[in-house]
Coordinates of C-alpha atoms in Angstrom, one line a residue:
X118 CA 103.8 90.1 72.6
X119 CA 106.7 92.3 74.2
X120 CA 106.9 95.8 75.9
X121 CA 109.6 98.1 77.3
X122 CA 110.4 97.8 81.0
X123 CA 109.1 101.2 82.5
X124 CA 111.7 103.8 82.9
X125 CA 113.1 104.9 86.0
X126 CA 113.7 108.6 86.4
X127 CA 115.0 109.8 89.8
X128 CA 114.8 113.2 90.8
X129 CA 116.5 114.6 94.1
X130 CA 114.1 114.4 97.0
X131 CA 113.3 116.7 99.7
X132 CA 113.5 115.5 103.1
X133 CA 110.6 115.6 105.4
X134 CA 109.5 114.8 108.7
X135 CA 108.2 111.2 109.4
X136 CA 105.3 111.0 111.7
X137 CA 105.7 107.7 113.4
X138 CA 102.5 106.8 115.0
X139 CA 99.8 104.1 115.7
X140 CA 102.3 101.3 116.4
X141 CA 100.6 100.2 119.3
X142 CA 97.5 100.0 117.8
X143 CA 99.0 97.8 114.9
X144 CA 100.4 95.6 117.7
X145 CA 97.1 94.5 119.1
X146 CA 96.9 92.7 115.6
X147 CA 100.3 91.6 114.6
X148 CA 101.2 90.1 118.3
X149 CA 104.3 91.4 120.0
X150 CA 107.5 92.8 118.2
X151 CA 109.8 89.8 117.0
X152 CA 107.3 87.4 117.1
X153 CA 107.4 84.1 115.0
X154 CA 109.1 84.7 111.8
X155 CA 110.9 88.3 112.7
X156 CA 114.1 88.8 110.7
X157 CA 117.5 88.8 112.6
X158 CA 120.7 90.2 111.3
X159 CA 122.6 87.4 110.4
X160 CA 121.9 88.9 106.5
X161 CA 121.5 87.1 103.0
X162 CA 121.6 82.8 103.2
X163 CA 122.9 80.6 100.6
X164 CA 119.5 79.8 99.4
X165 CA 115.7 79.6 100.8
X166 CA 115.0 78.7 103.9
X167 CA 111.7 77.2 104.7
X168 CA 109.5 77.9 107.8
X169 CA 108.1 81.3 109.8
X170 CA 105.6 83.8 109.7
X171 CA 105.8 86.6 107.5
X172 CA 103.6 89.6 108.6
X173 CA 102.9 92.0 105.8
X174 CA 101.5 95.9 106.5
X175 CA 99.0 97.2 103.8
X176 CA 96.5 99.7 103.5
X177 CA 92.8 98.6 103.7
X178 CA 89.4 98.7 102.9
X179 CA 87.6 98.6 106.3
X180 CA 85.0 96.7 107.6
X181 CA 83.5 96.0 104.4
X182 CA 86.1 94.0 102.8
X183 CA 85.9 90.8 100.9
X184 CA 87.9 87.8 99.9
X185 CA 86.0 87.6 96.6
X186 CA 88.8 88.2 94.0
X187 CA 86.5 89.3 91.4
X188 CA 85.5 92.1 93.6
X189 CA 89.0 93.3 94.3
X190 CA 89.8 97.2 94.0
X191 CA 92.6 97.8 96.3
X192 CA 96.2 96.7 96.5
X193 CA 95.6 94.5 99.3
X194 CA 92.8 92.7 97.4
X195 CA 95.3 91.6 94.9
X196 CA 98.0 90.6 97.3
X197 CA 95.6 88.3 99.1
X198 CA 94.0 87.3 96.0
X199 CA 97.4 86.0 94.7
X200 CA 97.9 84.3 97.7
X201 CA 94.9 82.1 97.6
X202 CA 94.0 82.0 93.8
X203 CA 95.5 81.7 90.4
X204 CA 94.3 83.6 87.0
X205 CA 95.0 82.0 83.6
X206 CA 97.9 84.3 83.0
X207 CA 99.6 87.4 84.8
X208 CA 101.7 90.2 83.6
X209 CA 105.7 90.1 84.0
X210 CA 107.8 93.2 84.6
X211 CA 107.8 94.0 81.3
X212 CA 103.7 94.1 80.9
X213 CA 103.5 91.2 78.8
X214 CA 101.3 88.4 79.8
X215 CA 102.7 85.1 81.4
X216 CA 101.0 81.9 81.5
X217 CA 99.9 80.3 84.8
X218 CA 96.9 78.3 85.3
X219 CA 97.2 78.6 81.6
X220 CA 100.0 76.2 80.3
X221 CA 99.7 77.6 76.6
X222 CA 97.2 79.5 74.5
X223 CA 96.8 79.6 70.6
X224 CA 94.8 81.5 68.2
X225 CA 93.0 80.7 65.0
X226 CA 93.8 82.3 61.8
X227 CA 91.2 85.1 62.0
X228 CA 91.9 85.8 65.6
X229 CA 88.2 85.2 66.7
X230 CA 88.8 81.9 68.8
X231 CA 91.5 81.1 71.1
X232 CA 92.4 77.7 72.6
X233 CA 93.7 77.6 76.1
X234 CA 95.0 74.3 77.4
X235 CA 95.4 74.0 80.9
X236 CA 98.3 72.8 83.3
X237 CA 97.6 70.4 85.9
X238 CA 96.9 71.9 89.2
X239 CA 94.2 71.4 91.9
X240 CA 92.2 73.4 94.2
X241 CA 92.6 73.3 98.2
X242 CA 90.3 70.8 98.7
X243 CA 91.8 68.7 96.3
X244 CA 89.3 68.9 93.0
X245 CA 91.3 69.4 89.9
X246 CA 91.2 72.9 88.4
X247 CA 89.0 72.4 84.8
X248 CA 87.8 74.1 81.7
X249 CA 84.3 74.1 83.6
X250 CA 85.7 76.2 86.5
X251 CA 87.3 78.7 84.0
X252 CA 84.2 79.3 82.4
X253 CA 82.2 79.4 85.4
X254 CA 84.6 82.2 86.7
X255 CA 84.4 84.1 83.4
X256 CA 80.7 83.9 83.4
X257 CA 80.5 85.2 86.9
X258 CA 82.6 88.2 86.5
X259 CA 80.7 89.0 83.3
X260 CA 77.5 88.7 84.5
X261 CA 75.3 91.7 83.7
X262 CA 73.8 92.1 87.0
X263 CA 77.2 92.6 88.8
X264 CA 79.5 95.1 88.9
X265 CA 82.9 93.4 89.0
X266 CA 85.9 95.3 87.7
X267 CA 86.9 93.1 85.0
X268 CA 83.7 92.8 83.2
X269 CA 85.0 95.4 80.8
X270 CA 88.0 93.4 80.2
X271 CA 86.0 90.3 79.6
X272 CA 83.6 92.1 77.2
X273 CA 85.0 90.9 73.6
X274 CA 84.4 87.2 74.9
X275 CA 81.0 85.4 73.6
X276 CA 81.1 83.4 77.0
X277 CA 77.6 81.8 75.8
X278 CA 79.2 80.3 72.7
X279 CA 82.6 79.3 74.4
X280 CA 83.1 76.0 75.6
X281 CA 84.8 73.3 77.2
X282 CA 85.8 70.5 74.6
X283 CA 87.6 68.5 77.4
X284 CA 88.5 69.0 81.3
X285 CA 91.9 70.7 80.3
X286 CA 90.9 72.9 77.4
X287 CA 89.2 75.9 76.9
X288 CA 87.7 77.2 73.6
X289 CA 86.9 81.0 73.8
X290 CA 84.9 82.5 71.0
X291 CA 85.3 86.2 71.0
X292 CA 82.9 88.8 69.4
X293 CA 85.3 90.0 67.0
X294 CA 88.8 89.5 66.2
X295 CA 91.4 90.2 69.2
X296 CA 95.0 90.1 68.8
X297 CA 95.8 90.9 72.2
X298 CA 93.4 88.5 73.9
X299 CA 96.2 87.1 76.1
X300 CA 96.0 90.4 78.2
X301 CA 92.6 89.4 79.1
X302 CA 93.5 86.4 80.6
X303 CA 95.8 88.4 82.8
X304 CA 93.4 91.1 83.7
X305 CA 93.2 92.5 87.3
X306 CA 90.3 90.5 89.1
X307 CA 90.1 87.5 86.7
X308 CA 90.9 84.7 89.3
X309 CA 89.6 81.2 88.7
X310 CA 87.4 80.2 91.2
X311 CA 85.7 76.5 91.8
X312 CA 82.3 76.0 89.8
X313 CA 79.4 77.0 91.7
X314 CA 81.5 79.1 94.1
X315 CA 79.0 82.1 95.9
X316 CA 80.4 82.2 99.1
X317 CA 83.8 83.4 100.2
X318 CA 83.6 83.3 103.7
X319 CA 85.8 80.1 103.7
X320 CA 87.6 80.4 100.2
X321 CA 89.0 77.8 98.1
X322 CA 91.4 78.6 95.4
X323 CA 94.2 76.9 93.9
X324 CA 97.0 79.3 94.7
X325 CA 100.1 78.9 97.0
X326 CA 98.4 79.5 100.5
X327 CA 95.2 78.0 101.9
X328 CA 92.5 80.0 103.8
X329 CA 93.2 80.1 107.6
X330 CA 91.1 83.1 109.0
X331 CA 89.9 86.3 108.2
X332 CA 88.5 89.9 110.0
X333 CA 87.7 92.1 107.9
X334 CA 89.6 95.5 108.0
X335 CA 91.8 93.6 110.2
X336 CA 93.9 90.7 109.3
X337 CA 94.0 87.7 106.8
X338 CA 96.0 84.7 107.9
X339 CA 97.0 82.0 105.1
X340 CA 99.3 78.9 105.4
X341 CA 101.3 77.0 103.2
X342 CA 99.9 74.9 100.0
X343 CA 102.3 71.8 100.1
X344 CA 100.2 70.9 96.7
X345 CA 100.9 74.1 94.8
X346 CA 101.7 73.5 91.4
X347 CA 104.1 75.8 91.1
X348 CA 106.0 74.7 94.3
X349 CA 105.4 74.9 97.7
X350 CA 106.0 78.2 99.5
X351 CA 109.0 78.7 101.9
X352 CA 106.8 80.3 104.2
X353 CA 104.7 78.7 106.7
X354 CA 102.2 81.1 107.1
X355 CA 101.8 84.7 106.1
X356 CA 99.7 87.0 107.8
X357 CA 98.1 90.2 105.8
X358 CA 97.6 93.1 108.5
X359 CA 96.0 96.4 108.0
X360 CA 97.6 99.5 108.6
X361 CA 96.0 102.2 106.4
X362 CA 98.1 105.1 107.6
X363 CA 101.7 104.8 106.5
X364 CA 103.2 106.0 109.5
X365 CA 101.8 102.9 111.3
X366 CA 103.2 100.6 108.8
X367 CA 106.6 102.1 108.8
X368 CA 106.6 102.1 112.9
X369 CA 105.5 98.6 112.7
X370 CA 108.3 97.4 110.2
X371 CA 111.1 99.2 112.6
X372 CA 109.4 97.8 115.7
X373 CA 109.7 94.1 114.1
X374 CA 105.8 93.5 114.4
X375 CA 106.0 93.4 110.9
X376 CA 108.5 92.0 107.7
X377 CA 106.7 93.7 104.9
X378 CA 105.1 97.2 104.7
X379 CA 103.6 98.1 101.6
X380 CA 103.4 101.5 99.9
X381 CA 106.1 103.9 101.9
X382 CA 106.2 107.5 101.3
X383 CA 109.3 108.8 99.3
X384 CA 110.2 110.9 102.4
X385 CA 110.2 107.6 104.6
X386 CA 112.6 105.8 102.3
X387 CA 114.9 108.7 102.1
X388 CA 115.2 108.5 105.8
X389 CA 115.7 105.0 106.3
X390 CA 117.1 103.7 103.1
X391 CA 120.5 104.1 104.7
X392 CA 120.0 103.2 108.5
X393 CA 120.3 99.4 108.2
X394 CA 117.1 99.0 110.2
X395 CA 115.0 98.3 107.1
X396 CA 115.7 97.4 103.4
X397 CA 113.8 99.9 100.8
X398 CA 112.4 98.6 97.5
X399 CA 112.0 100.7 94.8
X400 CA 109.5 99.3 92.0
X401 CA 109.9 102.0 88.9
X402 CA 107.2 103.2 86.9
X403 CA 104.6 101.4 88.9
X404 CA 101.8 104.1 89.4
X405 CA 99.9 106.9 87.5
X406 CA 99.7 110.0 89.3
X407 CA 97.1 112.5 88.8
X408 CA 93.6 114.1 88.6
X409 CA 90.3 113.0 87.1
X410 CA 87.8 115.3 85.4
X411 CA 84.1 114.0 84.9
X412 CA 83.6 114.8 81.4
X413 CA 80.1 114.6 81.2
X414 CA 79.2 117.4 83.6
X415 CA 79.8 120.9 84.4
X416 CA 82.2 122.4 84.4
X417 CA 84.5 119.6 82.6
X418 CA 81.6 118.9 80.1
X419 CA 83.4 121.6 78.4
X420 CA 86.7 120.3 76.7
X421 CA 88.1 124.1 76.9
X422 CA 88.1 123.7 80.7
X423 CA 89.9 120.5 80.6
X424 CA 92.6 121.9 78.4
X425 CA 92.9 124.7 80.8
X426 CA 93.7 122.2 83.7
X427 CA 96.0 120.5 81.8
X428 CA 97.9 123.8 81.2
X429 CA 97.4 125.2 84.7
X430 CA 99.8 121.9 86.3
X431 CA 103.2 122.3 86.9
X432 CA 104.2 118.8 86.8
X433 CA 107.7 119.0 88.0
X434 CA 106.5 121.0 91.3
X435 CA 103.7 118.4 91.7
X436 CA 106.2 115.6 91.3
X437 CA 108.9 117.0 93.7
X438 CA 106.5 118.3 96.2
X439 CA 103.9 115.5 96.2
X440 CA 106.4 112.6 95.9
X441 CA 109.6 114.0 97.1
X442 CA 110.9 113.7 93.7
X443 CA 110.5 109.7 94.0
X444 CA 109.2 109.5 90.2
X445 CA 109.0 111.2 86.5
X446 CA 106.5 113.9 85.1
X447 CA 103.7 112.7 83.4
X448 CA 101.9 114.1 79.7
X449 CA 98.3 113.6 80.5
X450 CA 98.8 109.9 79.4
X451 CA 98.7 106.3 80.9
X452 CA 101.7 103.8 80.7
X453 CA 104.7 105.8 80.1
X454 CA 107.4 103.7 78.8
X455 CA 105.0 101.0 78.1
X456 CA 104.2 99.3 74.7
X457 CA 102.3 101.7 72.4
X458 CA 102.9 104.9 74.7
X459 CA 102.6 107.6 72.3
X460 CA 105.9 109.0 73.3
X461 CA 105.8 111.4 70.1
X462 CA 103.6 113.7 71.5
X463 CA 105.1 116.8 72.9
X464 CA 105.4 117.2 76.5
X465 CA 102.9 119.6 77.8
X466 CA 104.0 122.4 80.1
X467 CA 102.6 125.0 82.2
X468 CA 101.0 128.1 80.2
X469 CA 99.0 130.0 82.7
X470 CA 98.1 132.5 79.8
X471 CA 96.8 130.5 77.6
X472 CA 94.9 128.5 80.4
X473 CA 93.1 131.9 81.1
X474 CA 92.1 132.2 77.8
X475 CA 90.6 129.1 77.5
X476 CA 88.7 129.5 80.6
X477 CA 87.5 133.0 79.6
X478 CA 86.2 131.5 76.2
X479 CA 84.3 128.9 78.0
X480 CA 82.8 131.7 80.4
X481 CA 84.5 129.9 83.2
X482 CA 86.7 132.9 84.3
X483 CA 86.1 132.9 88.3
X484 CA 85.8 129.2 88.2
X485 CA 85.4 127.5 91.3
X486 CA 85.9 124.1 91.8
X487 CA 85.7 121.2 94.5
X488 CA 88.7 118.9 94.4
X489 CA 88.1 115.7 96.4
X490 CA 90.9 113.9 97.9
X491 CA 91.9 111.6 100.8
X492 CA 94.7 110.0 102.3
X493 CA 94.3 107.0 100.3
X494 CA 97.6 107.0 98.3
X495 CA 100.8 108.4 98.9
X496 CA 101.0 112.0 97.8
X497 CA 97.0 112.7 97.4
X498 CA 96.6 115.5 99.6
X499 CA 100.0 117.1 99.2
X500 CA 99.2 117.0 95.5
X501 CA 95.8 118.7 96.0
X502 CA 97.4 121.6 98.0
X503 CA 100.0 122.1 95.1
X504 CA 97.5 122.2 92.6
X505 CA 95.4 124.6 94.6
X506 CA 98.0 127.1 94.3
X507 CA 98.9 126.5 90.8
X508 CA 95.5 127.0 90.0
X509 CA 95.0 130.2 91.8
X510 CA 97.6 132.0 89.7
X511 CA 95.2 131.3 86.8
X512 CA 92.2 132.9 88.7
X513 CA 90.5 129.7 89.2
X514 CA 89.7 128.9 92.9
X515 CA 89.9 125.2 94.3
X516 CA 88.4 124.1 97.3
X517 CA 90.0 120.9 98.4
X518 CA 87.6 118.6 100.2
X519 CA 89.3 115.6 102.3
X520 CA 87.4 112.4 102.1
X521 CA 87.2 109.2 104.0
X522 CA 90.1 106.7 102.8
X523 CA 88.6 103.7 103.2
X524 CA 85.7 104.7 101.0
X525 CA 87.3 107.3 98.5
X526 CA 87.7 105.0 95.3
X527 CA 83.9 104.1 95.4
X528 CA 83.1 107.7 96.2
X529 CA 84.8 109.2 93.4
X530 CA 83.8 106.7 90.6
X531 CA 80.5 108.3 90.3
X532 CA 80.7 111.2 92.5
X533 CA 81.9 114.7 92.3
X534 CA 83.4 116.1 89.2
X535 CA 87.6 116.6 90.0
X536 CA 89.4 114.2 92.1
X537 CA 92.7 112.9 92.9
X538 CA 94.0 110.0 91.1
X539 CA 96.0 106.8 91.1
X540 CA 96.5 103.6 89.0
X541 CA 98.7 100.7 89.0
X542 CA 100.5 99.2 85.9
X543 CA 98.8 97.3 83.3
X544 CA 98.9 97.3 79.5
X545 CA 98.0 100.3 77.8
X546 CA 95.1 98.2 76.2
X547 CA 94.0 97.1 79.4
X548 CA 93.9 100.8 81.1
X549 CA 91.7 101.7 77.6
X550 CA 89.2 98.7 78.1
X551 CA 89.3 98.9 81.7
X552 CA 88.8 102.8 82.4
X553 CA 87.9 104.6 78.8
X554 CA 85.3 102.4 77.0
X555 CA 81.3 103.6 77.4
X556 CA 80.8 100.2 79.5
X557 CA 83.7 100.2 81.3
X558 CA 83.0 99.5 85.3
X559 CA 86.0 101.9 86.6
X560 CA 85.6 104.7 83.9
X561 CA 86.3 107.4 86.5
X562 CA 86.3 110.1 84.2
X563 CA 82.8 109.1 82.5
X564 CA 84.7 109.4 79.0
X565 CA 82.0 107.6 76.7
X566 CA 82.4 108.3 73.0
X567 CA 81.1 105.6 70.2
X568 CA 83.9 106.6 67.8
X569 CA 86.4 106.3 70.7
X570 CA 85.4 102.8 71.4
X571 CA 85.1 101.9 67.8
X572 CA 88.9 103.1 67.4
X573 CA 89.7 100.6 70.3
X574 CA 87.8 97.4 68.7
X575 CA 89.6 98.4 65.4
X576 CA 93.1 98.3 66.8
X577 CA 92.0 94.7 68.7
X578 CA 91.1 93.3 65.3
X579 CA 94.0 94.3 63.7
X580 CA 96.7 91.5 63.3
X581 CA 99.6 94.0 61.7
X582 CA 101.3 95.5 64.8
X583 CA 102.3 98.6 62.9
X584 CA 99.0 99.5 62.2
X585 CA 97.7 98.6 65.5
X586 CA 100.2 100.7 67.0
X587 CA 99.3 103.9 64.4
X588 CA 95.7 103.3 65.9
X589 CA 96.5 103.7 69.6
X590 CA 98.5 106.4 69.0
X591 CA 95.3 108.0 67.3
X592 CA 93.5 107.4 70.4
X593 CA 96.3 108.8 72.8
X594 CA 96.5 111.7 70.7
X595 CA 93.0 112.5 71.5
X596 CA 92.8 111.6 75.0
X597 CA 96.0 113.9 75.2
X598 CA 94.0 116.8 73.7
X599 CA 90.2 116.5 75.5
X600 CA 90.3 113.6 77.6
X601 CA 89.6 113.7 81.5
X602 CA 93.0 112.5 83.1
X603 CA 95.4 115.2 84.0
X604 CA 98.3 112.8 84.5
X605 CA 101.0 114.9 86.1
X606 CA 103.4 112.1 87.1
X607 CA 104.4 108.5 87.4
X608 CA 105.7 107.2 90.8
X609 CA 108.0 104.7 92.2
X610 CA 106.2 102.0 94.2
X611 CA 108.0 102.0 97.5
X612 CA 108.0 98.8 99.9
X613 CA 110.1 98.3 103.1
X614 CA 111.2 95.2 104.4
X615 CA 113.0 93.5 107.1
X616 CA 117.0 93.0 106.7
X617 CA 116.4 89.1 107.0
X618 CA 113.6 89.1 104.6
X619 CA 115.2 87.6 101.2
X620 CA 113.6 87.0 97.7
X621 CA 111.4 90.0 97.5
X622 CA 111.5 91.1 93.7
X623 CA 113.0 94.6 92.6
X624 CA 111.8 95.0 89.1
X625 CA 108.3 94.0 89.0
X626 CA 105.9 97.0 89.2
X627 CA 102.7 96.9 91.5
X628 CA 99.8 94.7 90.3
X629 CA 102.6 92.3 88.5
X630 CA 103.4 89.1 88.8
X631 CA 106.2 89.3 91.0
X632 CA 105.0 92.1 93.0
X633 CA 103.9 90.9 96.5
X634 CA 105.1 87.3 95.4
X635 CA 105.1 86.1 99.0
X636 CA 105.3 82.1 97.9
X637 CA 108.8 82.8 96.8
X638 CA 110.2 84.6 99.5
X639 CA 111.8 83.4 102.6
X640 CA 113.1 84.7 106.3
X641 CA 116.3 84.1 107.4

């Protein structure tokens, strides 16, 4: 399977003042500026150098953080899981699955049995990675009593009937034919853990780094795994430090306290990309930006209200104002530029007259709604303020409620009616399975329709790609007309690095294989 690389459309960005605060607080975690592994100004070298400590700053999830890879939700969770664990596959920059612990896979003629051959790999305690570990991990994720994010992705597998013919072979029996089953192997949150694992206080994985220490909400330290199947990392040690404020991550990078700062604001990038003190890496098409409307509760249980909100949005104003132009406009659908994206659907534009007419027909002429948001992601609070002003022009009163950034994603999954939203890169098929099916565990819009579920299952059972593409278009046309995702844009993902940090991939969208790939980078 192949898919086009997400497209990059850069608009002119407006300058904004950078707020540089909280560096001193972060220094308590990272140590003195210029500590072990701090990049110098010698510039790129002829090849990778071994040694040193990388300090990488991410937004975090507070004191409730865990190293259980199946409970991952945040980008820092994914980056830490990548350091400690492996999946059977991961997504390449083009969103096609790339073999990892799975050396290869093969389907039977009817697409309802897939045989996975494992590569030779060992866990950090020396035990080999076996088919029993794979089945244990998948059965743990799919346990009906659990709420792991990847449960919906694994739903097509009949795990009771799946088996391990030998230590290096997994035979997955499926409930129905599934043409794109390798996407499941690469799904977010499907790391392989040793059979019987129930505690993650001192996690054992098969990843490129070994566990050293962890303080939830503060830091994780890992050290090089010299026995890693894909080659030992260049770095001796990586420290993931938590700095939830973007200004703190920027300040720490400028001060030399960290060498990698994840998720910088567009204005920050524009301010510093030519200064020489840091390098700015822009990862194109990495994140959907939008709002979610709960389709099962007033006022958004009336599709006319949802349609009105689609028409209220001035997408260009939102991209320019909330993202400083660093991205492209959306059309209320996920995956712009990805395989199966319905690019033939006309771009929706603002139409306040039509929006008012729809609200009147729905009996909601003087509608008041609360828009939940938080500084949990770039542009969230700014976009909420911009949309509030846009909605007022259609006679809608939007009250912006700024919540706790550490609990925001959990809070909006089932709470409220209208909220700021973001999603990282994944195949459109995975987005549907995780966010839009009746049983999806991260179904923030509460979109639950049996006939839509049936269309998805039909697409997955269809071997003919042309017919499968047509089915995906049918699903997207319905979502575009009456879904709960108001997708106003797609943002570049922005990472800042020290000048002496080498090997950082410049093409991989967030959440793909080569994003946050700390086993392949080095310090000069």
